[in-house]
Amino acid sequence: MRELEAVETVGVVGAGTMGSGIAQVAAVAGYDVVMRDVKSEFVDRGFDTIRSSLDRKVNSGDLSDDDDADAAVERIEGTTELAELGEADLVVEAAVEEMEIKQDVFADLDDVTDDDVVLATNTSTLSITTIASATERPELVVGVHFMNPVPVMKGVEVVVGEKTDSEVVELAHGFSEALGKETWESDDKPGFVSNRILMPWINEGVRAYDEGVATKEDIDRGMKLGTNVPMGPLELADHIGLDVCLDATETLHEELGDRYTPAYLLKRKVDAGDLGKKTGRGFYEYD
Ligand code: CAA
């Protein structure tokens, strides 16, 4: 496996919202980046997104000045040729969320990159194990699931496929940290931690609106004021993209069926009297 210390050039597949965000944070962290998309206008749009995000970072004082922003952009090479990812020491794929497309991309990456290069996917719900099966190096395939907007959100979910080598998992954590992120780890189960929990929340917000429980504004206000989340479910769905939410929810539905009956563990804990903070123990323990 190519160690994190040997990584100088990061390949990014996809220049959309997630791909351009990943390219940006990698370049700001000092990596050379090759950002590839299928059409030059997509690559150009990716650069526009990066420039405006960096402008915000400069204006808010997160980046010291325009020179740092310019230097980051300089470190990113845009291309429509997948073969140019051959120079990458690590690749992060952020193409569309379709298994067939991801498997094609991974089969191609397997051909064009050196054999010891780790291939990471930013998939939000698809199986890492199935994506990895399109390659001859499933042990070097791992999930690094960035959150949107990538330049702002602190967290990255590291997802461990059936065959992912433990050193590769460590590299995924280390790489994310090198980009200034904090990580958590999930097994390769549908939706991982983040979307398995987030998507039913959003879905229920949509249902509540559809069934006339409250206005859309009051649903979002209620969840923000009532639970201190930065965005309510409907605003957040708009932020993520309704298509992304629908795709993710359909995958979860296919894999997991009806998730809306009370979880068995919830019933068991209540039966046991573990009611949360008020009893000193729920899912966590309290003094
Ligand atoms: N680069 C890119 N976008 C930026 C940015 C930057 N440097 N700074 C701010 N933004 C974006 C915000 O997304 C938002 O977008 P629009 O312009 O399209 O409205 C806008 O700028 C708001 O900017 P503000 O300065 O007002 O930012 P804020 O203080 O209101 O915080 C936020 C914005 C950080 C997004 C905050 O609202 C938040 O944390 N929301 C929740 C986001 C979230 O949960 N993301 C995870 C989604 S789940 C996911 O990504 C996984 C998946 O698989 C679906």
XYZ file of C-alpha atoms and ligand atoms in Angstrom:
341
model
C 0.000 0.000 0.000
C 1.256 3.495 -0.783
C 1.637 5.150 2.608
C 0.060 8.484 3.469
C 3.563 9.993 3.817
C 4.183 9.165 0.155
C 1.008 10.877 -1.029
C 1.783 14.060 -2.956
C -0.848 13.990 -5.671
C -4.508 13.295 -4.979
C -6.800 12.291 -7.835
C -10.446 13.295 -7.610
C -13.073 11.753 -9.879
C -15.954 14.186 -10.377
C -15.959 17.987 -10.241
C -19.497 18.416 -8.931
C -20.419 19.740 -5.500
C -18.623 16.971 -3.626
C -15.697 16.395 -6.019
C -14.831 20.091 -6.273
C -15.121 20.426 -2.491
C -12.757 17.497 -1.955
C -10.321 18.875 -4.548
C -10.437 22.246 -2.767
C -9.723 20.972 0.736
C -6.942 18.700 -0.564
C -5.315 21.626 -2.414
C -5.653 23.939 0.591
C -3.940 21.233 2.669
C -0.993 21.392 0.245
C -1.616 18.387 -1.998
C -1.340 18.571 -5.759
C -4.720 17.582 -7.163
C -5.907 16.169 -10.465
C -9.663 16.775 -10.734
C -11.378 14.879 -13.524
C -14.881 15.045 -14.912
C -16.394 13.738 -18.130
C -16.931 17.123 -19.808
C -14.778 20.242 -19.777
C -17.772 22.412 -18.803
C -18.206 20.284 -15.653
C -14.527 20.791 -14.838
C -14.888 24.555 -15.419
C -17.950 24.670 -13.174
C -15.955 22.806 -10.516
C -13.280 25.507 -10.636
C -15.966 28.232 -10.356
C -17.364 26.524 -7.252
C -13.875 26.274 -5.759
C -13.073 29.929 -6.444
C -16.272 31.208 -4.877
C -15.867 28.932 -1.856
C -12.274 30.114 -1.394
C -13.443 33.747 -1.663
C -15.854 33.096 1.209
C -13.026 31.524 3.196
C -10.834 34.586 2.637
C -13.685 36.976 3.499
C -14.486 35.093 6.680
C -10.810 35.020 7.697
C -10.492 31.214 7.490
C -7.835 31.641 4.831
C -5.260 34.309 5.455
C -5.311 35.984 2.064
C -5.928 35.780 -1.666
C -2.417 34.411 -2.235
C -3.264 31.236 -0.304
C -6.473 30.870 -2.279
C -4.630 31.433 -5.572
C -1.935 28.948 -4.587
C -4.591 26.324 -3.795
C -6.248 26.806 -7.190
C -2.818 26.583 -8.858
C -2.306 23.171 -7.290
C -5.413 21.789 -9.008
C -5.156 20.459 -12.528
C -8.462 19.915 -14.311
C -8.906 17.189 -16.900
C -11.451 15.092 -18.754
C -8.982 12.206 -19.159
C -9.243 9.470 -16.567
C -5.761 8.292 -17.584
C -4.334 11.474 -16.023
C -5.238 10.061 -12.641
C -2.384 7.625 -13.295
C -0.052 10.080 -11.570
C -2.129 10.085 -8.361
C -0.829 8.555 -5.110
C -4.381 8.338 -3.756
C -7.738 8.686 -5.530
C -11.077 9.838 -4.152
C -14.055 9.073 -6.363
C -17.060 11.407 -6.202
C -18.953 10.499 -9.366
C -22.734 10.083 -9.524
C -24.400 7.690 -7.094
C -25.017 4.808 -9.465
C -23.430 1.458 -8.804
C -22.837 0.635 -12.458
C -21.051 3.944 -13.059
C -18.974 3.631 -9.899
C -17.956 0.075 -10.786
C -16.917 1.196 -14.286
C -14.900 4.063 -12.802
C -13.210 1.745 -10.301
C -12.380 -0.836 -12.977
C -10.769 1.974 -15.013
C -8.950 3.374 -11.967
C -7.645 -0.113 -11.281
C -6.081 -0.070 -14.758
C -4.649 3.454 -14.826
C -3.237 3.813 -11.294
C -0.228 2.056 -9.772
C -1.135 -1.227 -8.064
C -0.393 0.028 -4.542
C -2.562 3.173 -4.750
C -5.552 3.372 -2.405
C -8.859 4.001 -4.174
C -11.415 5.756 -1.976
C -15.066 6.396 -2.727
C -17.198 9.252 -1.437
C -20.373 7.200 -1.875
C -23.078 8.175 0.589
C -25.059 4.916 0.591
C -23.725 2.383 -1.919
C -21.789 -0.672 -0.775
C -18.002 -0.232 -0.627
C -17.649 -4.000 -0.943
C -19.641 -4.087 -4.196
C -17.739 -1.116 -5.630
C -14.432 -2.753 -4.621
C -15.398 -5.993 -6.362
C -14.899 -4.220 -9.714
C -11.160 -4.003 -8.953
C -8.285 -6.446 -8.477
C -7.422 -4.663 -5.204
C -10.520 -4.731 -2.961
C -8.250 -4.546 0.106
C -7.156 -1.062 -1.057
C -10.701 0.270 -1.480
C -12.280 2.305 1.341
C -15.096 4.803 1.887
C -14.270 8.410 2.737
C -17.645 10.066 2.947
C -17.348 13.849 3.061
C -20.265 16.033 4.122
C -21.761 18.884 2.102
C -20.487 21.630 1.944
C -17.105 19.899 2.103
C -15.044 23.063 2.793
C -17.218 23.881 5.815
C -18.253 20.590 7.392
C -15.754 19.154 9.863
C -16.698 15.499 9.675
C -15.694 12.649 7.389
C -17.129 9.148 7.677
C -14.622 6.371 7.039
C -16.384 3.270 5.731
C -14.823 -0.167 5.989
C -15.644 -2.669 3.239
C -15.620 -6.429 3.718
C -12.087 -6.709 2.322
C -10.660 -3.297 3.279
C -7.225 -3.690 4.863
C -6.872 -2.179 8.350
C -3.870 -0.111 7.184
C -6.068 1.396 4.488
C -8.660 2.310 7.114
C -5.905 4.066 9.076
C -4.793 5.884 5.928
C -8.364 7.071 5.335
C -8.518 8.513 8.850
C -5.045 10.062 8.506
C -5.778 11.587 5.121
C -9.047 13.121 6.350
C -7.235 14.552 9.359
C -4.535 15.965 7.074
C -7.377 17.880 5.385
C -8.360 19.337 8.754
C -11.311 16.993 9.262
C -12.391 14.793 12.133
C -13.543 11.250 11.454
C -15.787 8.467 12.592
C -15.922 4.945 11.312
C -18.746 2.833 9.975
C -19.071 -0.718 8.788
C -20.221 -1.166 5.198
C -23.924 -1.375 6.044
C -26.607 0.537 4.060
C -26.400 4.298 4.642
C -23.483 3.817 7.050
C -23.954 5.851 10.233
C -24.786 9.226 8.709
C -27.422 8.570 6.089
C -28.985 5.595 7.820
C -30.037 8.042 10.524
C -30.269 11.314 8.612
C -32.378 10.104 5.678
C -35.333 8.762 7.720
C -35.277 12.071 9.635
C -35.514 14.045 6.412
C -38.057 11.609 4.991
C -40.274 12.016 8.048
C -40.001 15.813 7.752
C -41.222 15.499 4.172
C -44.116 13.256 5.274
C -45.060 15.594 8.115
C -45.249 18.447 5.619
C -47.179 16.361 3.103
C -49.655 15.239 5.761
C -50.283 18.794 6.931
C -48.754 18.496 10.395
C -47.364 22.047 10.069
C -46.167 24.510 7.470
C -42.753 23.808 5.996
C -41.398 26.841 7.844
C -42.745 25.571 11.165
C -41.365 22.073 10.599
C -37.898 23.540 10.036
C -38.249 26.099 12.831
C -39.532 23.430 15.180
C -36.576 21.149 14.636
C -34.058 24.031 14.777
C -35.467 25.709 17.864
C -36.479 22.461 19.476
C -33.358 20.396 18.871
C -30.646 22.934 17.998
C -29.797 21.529 14.579
C -28.500 24.168 12.144
C -31.091 23.323 9.504
C -34.544 21.720 9.639
C -35.256 18.614 7.531
C -36.787 20.440 4.582
C -34.065 23.091 4.377
C -31.436 20.415 4.720
C -33.065 18.309 2.009
C -32.921 21.351 -0.256
C -29.286 21.884 0.691
C -28.306 18.266 -0.012
C -30.461 18.019 -3.169
C -33.812 16.250 -3.251
C -32.558 13.801 -5.872
C -29.667 12.807 -3.636
C -32.094 12.355 -0.735
C -34.471 10.277 -2.859
C -31.677 8.056 -4.202
C -30.298 7.506 -0.723
C -33.735 6.800 0.728
C -34.578 4.366 -2.067
C -31.337 2.481 -1.458
C -32.103 2.304 2.256
C -35.654 1.170 1.576
C -34.444 -1.531 -0.794
C -31.850 -2.796 1.648
C -33.548 -2.309 4.997
C -37.319 -2.274 4.395
C -39.559 -0.438 6.824
C -37.357 1.412 9.299
C -40.184 3.232 11.012
C -41.333 0.669 13.515
C -39.674 1.356 16.876
C -36.199 -0.117 16.996
C -35.981 -3.286 19.067
C -33.100 -1.866 21.086
C -35.185 1.165 21.992
C -37.934 -1.057 23.396
C -35.426 -3.238 25.231
C -33.730 -0.271 26.873
C -37.052 1.196 28.012
C -38.086 -2.183 29.417
C -34.766 -2.242 31.263
C -35.395 1.245 32.709
C -32.468 2.794 30.831
C -34.350 5.947 29.842
C -31.428 8.270 29.134
C -29.873 11.126 31.108
C -32.680 11.153 33.662
C -31.864 7.605 34.756
C -28.107 7.983 34.295
C -28.013 5.563 31.406
C -29.471 5.383 27.923
C -27.248 4.831 24.920
C -24.485 6.605 26.924
C -23.757 6.667 30.665
C -24.010 9.869 32.756
C -22.670 10.851 36.176
N -17.772 26.854 0.743
C -18.896 26.365 0.226
N -20.120 26.663 0.693
C -20.197 27.487 1.757
C -19.053 28.041 2.350
C -17.798 27.700 1.793
N -16.648 28.187 2.239
N -19.442 28.803 3.392
C -20.795 28.758 3.428
N -21.255 27.960 2.443
C -22.646 27.784 2.042
C -23.702 27.059 2.747
O -23.908 25.747 2.390
C -24.946 27.878 2.300
O -25.208 27.674 0.918
P -26.074 28.653 -0.047
O -25.198 29.819 -0.397
O -26.381 27.807 -1.250
O -27.311 29.032 0.736
C -24.492 29.219 2.471
O -23.123 29.113 2.117
C -24.778 29.783 3.830
O -23.689 30.429 4.228
P -23.565 31.065 5.657
O -22.311 31.829 5.702
O -24.857 31.773 5.993
O -23.330 29.802 6.536
P -24.070 29.344 7.852
O -23.337 29.866 8.996
O -25.531 29.558 7.740
O -23.768 27.777 7.800
C -23.933 25.590 7.041
C -24.080 27.048 6.674
C -22.531 25.284 7.533
C -24.189 24.808 5.772
C -24.940 25.238 8.200
O -26.209 25.689 7.858
C -24.995 23.765 8.467
O -24.150 23.220 9.146
N -26.017 23.085 7.910
C -26.124 21.645 7.988
C -25.317 21.056 6.872
C -25.305 19.554 6.912
O -25.940 18.892 7.724
N -24.548 18.971 5.982
C -24.475 17.542 5.855
C -25.506 17.095 4.909
S -25.514 15.344 4.787
C -24.309 15.003 3.706
O -23.650 15.812 3.152
C -24.069 13.559 3.491
C -24.813 12.927 2.427
O -24.380 11.880 2.019
C -26.093 13.427 1.904
